[in-house]
Phi, psi and omega in degrees: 000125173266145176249133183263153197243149181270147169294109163298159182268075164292045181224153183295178144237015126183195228269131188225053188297106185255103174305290198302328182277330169309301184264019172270319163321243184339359172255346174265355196283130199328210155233156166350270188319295180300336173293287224267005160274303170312317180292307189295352170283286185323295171337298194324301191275027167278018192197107180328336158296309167298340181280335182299306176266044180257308217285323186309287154002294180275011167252346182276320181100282131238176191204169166225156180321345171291287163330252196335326166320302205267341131014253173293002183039071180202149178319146183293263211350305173314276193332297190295314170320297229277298202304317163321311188285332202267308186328281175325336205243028187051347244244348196231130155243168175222146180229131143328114189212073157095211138315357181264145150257149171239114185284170190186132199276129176275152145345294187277004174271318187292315198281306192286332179274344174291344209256330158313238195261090177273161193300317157300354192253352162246025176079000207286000000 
């Protein structure tokens, strides 16, 4: 049997505006751009592949796609895509070693996957 619930409102029902505490808020609030860097980070650990090697990444230290592949139990092709994505998305760097590329978790890839998945709460 369903019972029907009248719907919360998740809007006030009416204007309660506590100003002072509003624009001290609203004076921290980031500007666009850095908002819209941050959103594009978050994205990066938005798809279970890319969060499996970022986290392989914090457990490695670095990799090259090989390595991550077999990890992750996933295709090189998928993988190099995936690391390609977390890179663009700052969360990655990459260096050339010879025929190798080797990824590595930047600060703020390292910082947002701890804020993710933290080490302690998946054994890492």
């Amino acid at each position: 049997m369903v019972l029907d619930m009248p719907a919360e409102r998740d809007s006030c029902d009416l204007l309660c505006l506590d100003l002072p505490k509003a624009e001290a808020a609203r004076a921290k609030q980031p500007p666009l751009d850095a908002l819209a860097a941050w959103a594009t980070a978050a994205k990066g650990l938005a798809d279970p592949t890319r969060l499996a090697i970022a986290i392989a990444l914090r457990n490695a230290g670095t990799a090259c796609v090989c390595d991550l592949a077999w990890i992750v139990g996933r295709d090189d092709k998928l993988v190099s895509h995936h690391a390609r994505a977390l890179r663009m998305a700052g969360l990655a760097s990459a260096t050339r070693e010879g025929k190798m590329v080797m990824y590595a978790l930047t600060g703020p890839g390292r910082a947002l996957l701890d804020a993710v998945a933290a080490p302690d709460e998946i054994g890492a």
